[in-house]
JSON list of C-alpha atoms in Angstrom, two decimals:
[
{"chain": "A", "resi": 1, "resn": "UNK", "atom": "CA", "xyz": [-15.45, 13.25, -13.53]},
{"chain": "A", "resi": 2, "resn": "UNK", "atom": "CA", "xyz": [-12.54, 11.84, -11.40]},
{"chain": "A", "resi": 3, "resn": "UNK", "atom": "CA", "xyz": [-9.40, 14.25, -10.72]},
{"chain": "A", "resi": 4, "resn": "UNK", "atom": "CA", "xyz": [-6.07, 12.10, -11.82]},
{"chain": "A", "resi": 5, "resn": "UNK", "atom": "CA", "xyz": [-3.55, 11.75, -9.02]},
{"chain": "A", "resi": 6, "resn": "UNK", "atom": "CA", "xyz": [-0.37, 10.09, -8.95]},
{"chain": "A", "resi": 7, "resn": "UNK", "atom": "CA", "xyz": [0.41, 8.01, -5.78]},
{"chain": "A", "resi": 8, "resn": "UNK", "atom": "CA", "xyz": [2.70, 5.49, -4.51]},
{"chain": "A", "resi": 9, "resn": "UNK", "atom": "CA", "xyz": [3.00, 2.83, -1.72]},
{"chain": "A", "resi": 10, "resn": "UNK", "atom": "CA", "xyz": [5.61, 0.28, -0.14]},
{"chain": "A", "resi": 11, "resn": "UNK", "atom": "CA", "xyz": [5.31, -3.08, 0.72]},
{"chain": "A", "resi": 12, "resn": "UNK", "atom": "CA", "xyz": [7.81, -3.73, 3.58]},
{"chain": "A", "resi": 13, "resn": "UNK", "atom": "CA", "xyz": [8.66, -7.40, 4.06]},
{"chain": "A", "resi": 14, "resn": "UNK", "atom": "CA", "xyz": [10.33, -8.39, 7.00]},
{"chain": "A", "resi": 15, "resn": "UNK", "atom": "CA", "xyz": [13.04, -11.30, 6.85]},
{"chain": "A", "resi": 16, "resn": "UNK", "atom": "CA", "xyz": [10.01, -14.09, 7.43]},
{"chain": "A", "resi": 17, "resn": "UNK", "atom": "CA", "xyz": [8.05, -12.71, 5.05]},
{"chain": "A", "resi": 18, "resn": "UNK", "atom": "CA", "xyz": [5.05, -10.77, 6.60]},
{"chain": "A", "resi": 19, "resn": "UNK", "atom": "CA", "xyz": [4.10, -7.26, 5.10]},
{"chain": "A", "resi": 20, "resn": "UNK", "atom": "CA", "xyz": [3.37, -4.40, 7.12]},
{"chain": "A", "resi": 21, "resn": "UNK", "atom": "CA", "xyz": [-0.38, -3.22, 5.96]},
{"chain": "A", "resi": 22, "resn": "UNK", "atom": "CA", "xyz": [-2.71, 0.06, 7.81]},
{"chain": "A", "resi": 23, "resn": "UNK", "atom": "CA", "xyz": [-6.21, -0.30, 8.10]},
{"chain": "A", "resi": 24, "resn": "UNK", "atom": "CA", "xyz": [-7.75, 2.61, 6.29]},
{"chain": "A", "resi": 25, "resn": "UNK", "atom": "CA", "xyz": [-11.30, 3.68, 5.81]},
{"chain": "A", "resi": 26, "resn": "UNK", "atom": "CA", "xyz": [-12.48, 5.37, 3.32]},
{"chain": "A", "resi": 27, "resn": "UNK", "atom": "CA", "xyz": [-16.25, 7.17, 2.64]},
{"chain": "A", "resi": 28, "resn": "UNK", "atom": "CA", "xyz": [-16.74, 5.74, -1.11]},
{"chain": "A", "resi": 29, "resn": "UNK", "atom": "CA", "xyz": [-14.38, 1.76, -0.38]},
{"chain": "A", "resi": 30, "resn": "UNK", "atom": "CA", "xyz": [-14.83, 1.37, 3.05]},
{"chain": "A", "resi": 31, "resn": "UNK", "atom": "CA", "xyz": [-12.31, -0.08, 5.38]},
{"chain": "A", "resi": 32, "resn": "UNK", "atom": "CA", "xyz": [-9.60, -1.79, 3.34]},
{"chain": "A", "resi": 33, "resn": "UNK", "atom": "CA", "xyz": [-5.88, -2.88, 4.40]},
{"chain": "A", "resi": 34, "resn": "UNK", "atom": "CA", "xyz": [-3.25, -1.36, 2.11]},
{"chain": "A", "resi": 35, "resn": "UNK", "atom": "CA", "xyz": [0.32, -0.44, 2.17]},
{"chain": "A", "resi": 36, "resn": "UNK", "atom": "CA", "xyz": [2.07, 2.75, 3.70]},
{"chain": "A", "resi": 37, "resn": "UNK", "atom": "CA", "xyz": [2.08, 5.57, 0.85]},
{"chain": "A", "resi": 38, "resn": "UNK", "atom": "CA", "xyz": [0.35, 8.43, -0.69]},
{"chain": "A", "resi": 39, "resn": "UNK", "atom": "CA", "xyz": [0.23, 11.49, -3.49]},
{"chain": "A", "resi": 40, "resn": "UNK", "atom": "CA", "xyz": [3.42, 12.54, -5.46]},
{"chain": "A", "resi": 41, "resn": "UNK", "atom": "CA", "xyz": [3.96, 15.90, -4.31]},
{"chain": "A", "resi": 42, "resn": "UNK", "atom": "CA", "xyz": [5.17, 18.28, -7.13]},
{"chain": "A", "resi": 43, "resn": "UNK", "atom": "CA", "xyz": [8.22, 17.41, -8.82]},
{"chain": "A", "resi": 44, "resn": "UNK", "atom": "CA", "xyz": [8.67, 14.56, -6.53]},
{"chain": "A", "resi": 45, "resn": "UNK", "atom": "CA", "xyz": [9.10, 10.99, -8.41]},
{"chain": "A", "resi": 46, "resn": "UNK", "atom": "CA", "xyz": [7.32, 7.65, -7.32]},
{"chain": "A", "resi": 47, "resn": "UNK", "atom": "CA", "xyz": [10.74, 6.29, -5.57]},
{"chain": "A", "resi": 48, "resn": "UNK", "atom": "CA", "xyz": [11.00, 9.49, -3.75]},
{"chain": "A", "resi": 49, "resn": "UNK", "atom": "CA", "xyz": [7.74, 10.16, -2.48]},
{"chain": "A", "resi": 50, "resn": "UNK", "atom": "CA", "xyz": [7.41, 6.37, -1.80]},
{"chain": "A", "resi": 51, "resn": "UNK", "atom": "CA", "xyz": [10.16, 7.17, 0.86]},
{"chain": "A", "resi": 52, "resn": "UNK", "atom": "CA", "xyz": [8.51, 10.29, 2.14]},
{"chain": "A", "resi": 53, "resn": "UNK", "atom": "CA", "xyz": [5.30, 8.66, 2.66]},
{"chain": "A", "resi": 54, "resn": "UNK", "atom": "CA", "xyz": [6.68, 5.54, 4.22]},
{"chain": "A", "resi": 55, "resn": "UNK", "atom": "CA", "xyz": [8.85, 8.20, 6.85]},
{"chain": "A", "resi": 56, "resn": "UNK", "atom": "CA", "xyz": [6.41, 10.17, 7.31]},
{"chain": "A", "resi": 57, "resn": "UNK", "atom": "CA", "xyz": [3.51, 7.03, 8.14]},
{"chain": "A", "resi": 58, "resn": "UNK", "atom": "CA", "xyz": [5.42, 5.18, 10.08]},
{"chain": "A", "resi": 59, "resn": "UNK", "atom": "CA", "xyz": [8.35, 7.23, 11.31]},
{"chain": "A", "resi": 60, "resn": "UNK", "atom": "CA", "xyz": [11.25, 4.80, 10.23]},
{"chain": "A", "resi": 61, "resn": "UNK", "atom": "CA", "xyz": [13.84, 6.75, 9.08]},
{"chain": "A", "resi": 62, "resn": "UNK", "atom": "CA", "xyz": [16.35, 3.33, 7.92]},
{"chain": "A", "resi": 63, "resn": "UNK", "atom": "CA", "xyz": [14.31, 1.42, 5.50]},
{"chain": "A", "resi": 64, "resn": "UNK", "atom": "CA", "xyz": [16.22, 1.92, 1.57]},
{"chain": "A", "resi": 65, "resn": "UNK", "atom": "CA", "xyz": [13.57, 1.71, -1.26]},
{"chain": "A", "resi": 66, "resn": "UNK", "atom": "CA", "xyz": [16.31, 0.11, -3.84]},
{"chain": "A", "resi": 67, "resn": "UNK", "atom": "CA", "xyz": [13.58, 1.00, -6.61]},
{"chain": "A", "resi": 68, "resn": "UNK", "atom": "CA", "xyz": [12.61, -2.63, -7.17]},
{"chain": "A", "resi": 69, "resn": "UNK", "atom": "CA", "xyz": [8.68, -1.88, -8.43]},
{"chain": "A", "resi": 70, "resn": "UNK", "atom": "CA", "xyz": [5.96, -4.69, -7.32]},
{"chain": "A", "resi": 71, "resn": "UNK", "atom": "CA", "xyz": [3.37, -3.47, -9.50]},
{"chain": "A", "resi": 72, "resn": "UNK", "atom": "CA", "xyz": [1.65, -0.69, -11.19]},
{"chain": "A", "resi": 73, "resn": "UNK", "atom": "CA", "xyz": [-2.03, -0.43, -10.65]},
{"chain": "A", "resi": 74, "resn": "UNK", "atom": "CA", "xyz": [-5.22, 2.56, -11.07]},
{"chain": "A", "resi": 75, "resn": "UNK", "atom": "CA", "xyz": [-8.19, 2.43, -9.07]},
{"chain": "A", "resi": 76, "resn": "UNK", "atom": "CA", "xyz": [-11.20, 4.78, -8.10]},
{"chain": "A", "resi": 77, "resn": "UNK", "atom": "CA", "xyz": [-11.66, 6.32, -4.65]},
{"chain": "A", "resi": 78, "resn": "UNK", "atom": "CA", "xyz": [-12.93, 9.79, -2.74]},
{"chain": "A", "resi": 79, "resn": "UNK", "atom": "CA", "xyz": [-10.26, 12.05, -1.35]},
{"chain": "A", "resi": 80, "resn": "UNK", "atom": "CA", "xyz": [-11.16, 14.52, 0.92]},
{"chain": "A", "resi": 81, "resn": "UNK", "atom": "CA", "xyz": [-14.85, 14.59, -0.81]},
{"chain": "A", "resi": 82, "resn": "UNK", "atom": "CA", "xyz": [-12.96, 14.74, -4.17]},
{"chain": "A", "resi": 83, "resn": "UNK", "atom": "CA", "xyz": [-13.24, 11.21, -6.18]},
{"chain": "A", "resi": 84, "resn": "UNK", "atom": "CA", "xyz": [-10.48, 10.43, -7.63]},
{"chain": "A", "resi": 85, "resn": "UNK", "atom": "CA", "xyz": [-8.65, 8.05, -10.11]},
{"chain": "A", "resi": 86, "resn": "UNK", "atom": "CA", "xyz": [-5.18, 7.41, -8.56]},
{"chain": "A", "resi": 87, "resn": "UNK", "atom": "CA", "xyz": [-2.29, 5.67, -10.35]},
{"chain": "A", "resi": 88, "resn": "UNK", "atom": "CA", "xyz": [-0.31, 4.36, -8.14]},
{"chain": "A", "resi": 89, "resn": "UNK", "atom": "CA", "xyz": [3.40, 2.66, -8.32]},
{"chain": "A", "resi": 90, "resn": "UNK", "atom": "CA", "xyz": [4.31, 0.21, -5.45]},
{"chain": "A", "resi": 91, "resn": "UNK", "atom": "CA", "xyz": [7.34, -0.66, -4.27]},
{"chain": "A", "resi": 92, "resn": "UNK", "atom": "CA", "xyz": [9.45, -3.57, -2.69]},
{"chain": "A", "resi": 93, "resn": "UNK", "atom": "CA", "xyz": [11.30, -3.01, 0.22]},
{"chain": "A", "resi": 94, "resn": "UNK", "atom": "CA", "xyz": [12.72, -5.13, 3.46]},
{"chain": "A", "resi": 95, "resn": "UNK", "atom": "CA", "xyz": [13.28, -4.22, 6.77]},
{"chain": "A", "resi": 96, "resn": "UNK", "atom": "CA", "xyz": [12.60, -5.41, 10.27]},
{"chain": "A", "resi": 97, "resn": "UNK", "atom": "CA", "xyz": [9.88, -6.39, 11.85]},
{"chain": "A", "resi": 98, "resn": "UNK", "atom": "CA", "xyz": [8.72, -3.20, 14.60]},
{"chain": "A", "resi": 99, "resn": "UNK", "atom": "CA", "xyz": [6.13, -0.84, 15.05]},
{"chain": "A", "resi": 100, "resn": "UNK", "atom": "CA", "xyz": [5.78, 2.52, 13.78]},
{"chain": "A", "resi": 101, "resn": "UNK", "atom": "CA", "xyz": [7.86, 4.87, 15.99]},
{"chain": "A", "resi": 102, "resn": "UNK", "atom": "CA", "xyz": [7.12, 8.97, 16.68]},
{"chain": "A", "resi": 103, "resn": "UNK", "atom": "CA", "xyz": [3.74, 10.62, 17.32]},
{"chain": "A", "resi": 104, "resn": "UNK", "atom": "CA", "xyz": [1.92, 9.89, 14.59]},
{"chain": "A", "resi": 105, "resn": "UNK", "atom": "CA", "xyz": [-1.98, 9.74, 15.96]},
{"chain": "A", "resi": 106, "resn": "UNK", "atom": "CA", "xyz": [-2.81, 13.00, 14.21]},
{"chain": "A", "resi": 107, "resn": "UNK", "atom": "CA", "xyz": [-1.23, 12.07, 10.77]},
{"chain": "A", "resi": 108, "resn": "UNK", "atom": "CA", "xyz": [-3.16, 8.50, 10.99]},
{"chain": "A", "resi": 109, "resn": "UNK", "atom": "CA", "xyz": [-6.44, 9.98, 11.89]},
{"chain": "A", "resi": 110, "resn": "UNK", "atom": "CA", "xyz": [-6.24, 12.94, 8.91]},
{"chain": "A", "resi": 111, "resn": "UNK", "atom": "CA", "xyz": [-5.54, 9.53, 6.57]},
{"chain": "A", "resi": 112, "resn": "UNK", "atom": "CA", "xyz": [-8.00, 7.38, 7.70]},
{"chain": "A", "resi": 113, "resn": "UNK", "atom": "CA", "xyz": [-5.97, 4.78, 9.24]},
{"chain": "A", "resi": 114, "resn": "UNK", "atom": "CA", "xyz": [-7.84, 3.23, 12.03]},
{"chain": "A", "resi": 115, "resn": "UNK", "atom": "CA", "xyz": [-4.55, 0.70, 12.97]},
{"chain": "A", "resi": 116, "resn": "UNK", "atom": "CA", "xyz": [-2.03, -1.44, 11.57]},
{"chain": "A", "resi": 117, "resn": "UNK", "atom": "CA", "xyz": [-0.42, -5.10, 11.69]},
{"chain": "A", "resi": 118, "resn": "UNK", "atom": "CA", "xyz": [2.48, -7.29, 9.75]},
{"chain": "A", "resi": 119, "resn": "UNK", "atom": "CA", "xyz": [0.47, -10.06, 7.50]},
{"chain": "A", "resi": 120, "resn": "UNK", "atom": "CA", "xyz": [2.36, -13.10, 7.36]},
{"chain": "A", "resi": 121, "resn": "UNK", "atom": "CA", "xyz": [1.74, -15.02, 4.17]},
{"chain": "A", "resi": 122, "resn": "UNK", "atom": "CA", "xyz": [-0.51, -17.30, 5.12]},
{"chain": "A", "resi": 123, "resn": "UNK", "atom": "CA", "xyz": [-2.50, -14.34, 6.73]},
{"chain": "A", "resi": 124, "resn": "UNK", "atom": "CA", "xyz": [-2.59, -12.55, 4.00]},
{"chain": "A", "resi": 125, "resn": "UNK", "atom": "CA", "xyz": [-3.44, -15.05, 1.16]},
{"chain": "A", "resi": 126, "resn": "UNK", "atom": "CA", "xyz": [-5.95, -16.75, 3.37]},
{"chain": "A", "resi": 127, "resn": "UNK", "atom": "CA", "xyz": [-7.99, -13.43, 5.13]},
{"chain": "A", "resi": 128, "resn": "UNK", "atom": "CA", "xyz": [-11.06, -12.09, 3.47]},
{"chain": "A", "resi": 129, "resn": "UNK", "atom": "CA", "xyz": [-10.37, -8.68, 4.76]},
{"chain": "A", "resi": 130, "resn": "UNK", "atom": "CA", "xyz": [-10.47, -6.13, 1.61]},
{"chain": "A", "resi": 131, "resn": "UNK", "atom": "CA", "xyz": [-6.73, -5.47, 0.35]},
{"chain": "A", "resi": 132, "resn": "UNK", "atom": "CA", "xyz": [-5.48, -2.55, -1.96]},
{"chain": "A", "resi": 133, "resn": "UNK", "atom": "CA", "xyz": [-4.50, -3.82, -4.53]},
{"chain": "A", "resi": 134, "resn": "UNK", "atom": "CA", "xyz": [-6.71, -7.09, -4.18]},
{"chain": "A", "resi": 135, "resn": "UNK", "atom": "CA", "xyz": [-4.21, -9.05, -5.78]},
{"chain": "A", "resi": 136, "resn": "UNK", "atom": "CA", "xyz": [-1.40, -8.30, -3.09]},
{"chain": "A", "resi": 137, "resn": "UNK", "atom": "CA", "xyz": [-1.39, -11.86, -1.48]},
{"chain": "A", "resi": 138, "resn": "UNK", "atom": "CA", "xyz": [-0.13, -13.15, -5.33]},
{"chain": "A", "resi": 139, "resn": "UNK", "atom": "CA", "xyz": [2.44, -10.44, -6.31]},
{"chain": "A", "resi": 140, "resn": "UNK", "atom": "CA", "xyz": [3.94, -11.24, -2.54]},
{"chain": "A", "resi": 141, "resn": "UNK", "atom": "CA", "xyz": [3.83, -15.00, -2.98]},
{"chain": "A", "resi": 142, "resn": "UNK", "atom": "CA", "xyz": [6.43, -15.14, -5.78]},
{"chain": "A", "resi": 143, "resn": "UNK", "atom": "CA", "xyz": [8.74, -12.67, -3.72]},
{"chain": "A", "resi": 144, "resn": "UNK", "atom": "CA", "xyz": [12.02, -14.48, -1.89]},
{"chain": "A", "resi": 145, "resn": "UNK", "atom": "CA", "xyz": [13.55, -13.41, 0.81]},
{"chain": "A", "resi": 146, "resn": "UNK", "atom": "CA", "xyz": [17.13, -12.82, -1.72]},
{"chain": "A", "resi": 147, "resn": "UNK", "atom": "CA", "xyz": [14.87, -10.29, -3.79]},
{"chain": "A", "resi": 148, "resn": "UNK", "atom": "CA", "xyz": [14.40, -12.50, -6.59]},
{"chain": "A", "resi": 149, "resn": "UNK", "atom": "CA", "xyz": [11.12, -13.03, -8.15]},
{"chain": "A", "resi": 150, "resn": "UNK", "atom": "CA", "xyz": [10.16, -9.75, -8.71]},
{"chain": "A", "resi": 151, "resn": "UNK", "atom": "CA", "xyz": [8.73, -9.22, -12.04]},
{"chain": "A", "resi": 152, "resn": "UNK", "atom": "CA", "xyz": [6.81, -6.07, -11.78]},
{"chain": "A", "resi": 153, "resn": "UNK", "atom": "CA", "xyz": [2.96, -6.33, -12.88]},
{"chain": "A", "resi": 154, "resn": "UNK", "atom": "CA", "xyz": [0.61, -3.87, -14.52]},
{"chain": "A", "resi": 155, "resn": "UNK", "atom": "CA", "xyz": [-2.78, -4.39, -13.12]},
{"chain": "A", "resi": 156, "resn": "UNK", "atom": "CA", "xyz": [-4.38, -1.78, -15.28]},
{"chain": "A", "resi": 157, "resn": "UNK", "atom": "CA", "xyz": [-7.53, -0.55, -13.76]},
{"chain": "A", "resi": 158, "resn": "UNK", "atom": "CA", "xyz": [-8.91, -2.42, -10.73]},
{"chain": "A", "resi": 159, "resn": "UNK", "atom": "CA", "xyz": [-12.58, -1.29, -9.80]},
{"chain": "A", "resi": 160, "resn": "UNK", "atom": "CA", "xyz": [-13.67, -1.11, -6.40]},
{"chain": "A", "resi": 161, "resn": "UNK", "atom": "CA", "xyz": [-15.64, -4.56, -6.22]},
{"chain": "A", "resi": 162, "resn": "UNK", "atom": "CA", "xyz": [-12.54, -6.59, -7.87]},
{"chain": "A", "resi": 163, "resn": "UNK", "atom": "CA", "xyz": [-11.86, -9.96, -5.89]},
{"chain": "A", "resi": 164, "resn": "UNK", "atom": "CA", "xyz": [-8.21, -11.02, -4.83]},
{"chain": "A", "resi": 165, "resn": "UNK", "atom": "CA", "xyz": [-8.24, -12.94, -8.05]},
{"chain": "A", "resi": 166, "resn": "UNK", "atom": "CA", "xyz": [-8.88, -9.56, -10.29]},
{"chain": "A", "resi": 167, "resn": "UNK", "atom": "CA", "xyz": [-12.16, -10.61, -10.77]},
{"chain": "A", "resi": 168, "resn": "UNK", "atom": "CA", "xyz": [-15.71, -9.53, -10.43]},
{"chain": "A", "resi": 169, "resn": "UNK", "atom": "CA", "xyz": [-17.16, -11.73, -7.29]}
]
């Protein structure tokens, strides 16, 4: 049986339209590139512990989560030996392009995240790394740089071996 947990992430876009993505890897998935974010701590919504998490990952202090959602997704993984079936919101936000600022080696390492880059598009949509969600390079495509474009999408339950299509390969 998989414990429920309630999660969410941020996709940062810069003004040319990379996204900022760790490298994380994970016993059960393996190394995948997703977005800065985590658990909902107790009484904490998915807008504010989007925030949190993005602070506390990368150390930027200045980026505003206006609470424009990307998508809504579940998927399977192990958490610290515990599997789990995480629901996870993800959000929309912009800021510059930079690295992560503050001493954050020991946070990283207790995560899983083994590094980080900005995707451009054309990165992103043509790489065969593994993404969380898979579909990312398609809910970013339709995203301008005025915020527009945004309809947020319900993925439902994506299982572990789900192309970037949403498909079994």
């Amino acid at each position: 049986m998989r414990m429920p947990r309630r999660a969410a992430r941020v996709a940062v876009v810069e003004p040319a339209g990379s996204v900022f993505l760790f490298r994380y890897d994970n016993e059960e998935v393996g190394v995948h590139w997703a977005m800065p974010g985590g658990g909902l701590d107790p009484g904490e919504s998915p807008l504010q512990a989007a925030a949190r998490e993005l602070r506390e990952e990368t150390g930027w202090t200045d980026i505003e989560i206006d609470g424009t959602l990307l998508c809504l997704w579940e998927h399977d993984f192990t958490r610290a030996g515990v599997p789990v079936r995480q629901h996870e919101h993800v959000f929309l936000a912009r800021g510059p392009r930079r690295d992560p600022v503050g001493d954050l080696v020991a946070s990283h390492a207790a995560d899983g995240i083994l590094r980080w880059r900005w995707w451009s598009p054309a990165e992103l949509a043509g790489d065969g790394e593994p993404l969380w969600p898979p579909q990312l390079p398609g809910l970013l495509a339709g995203v301008r740089e005025d915020g527009a474009g945004v309809t947020p999408v319900d993925l439902g339950f994506v299982g572990n071996g789900v192309n970037r299509e949403g498909r079994l390969p």
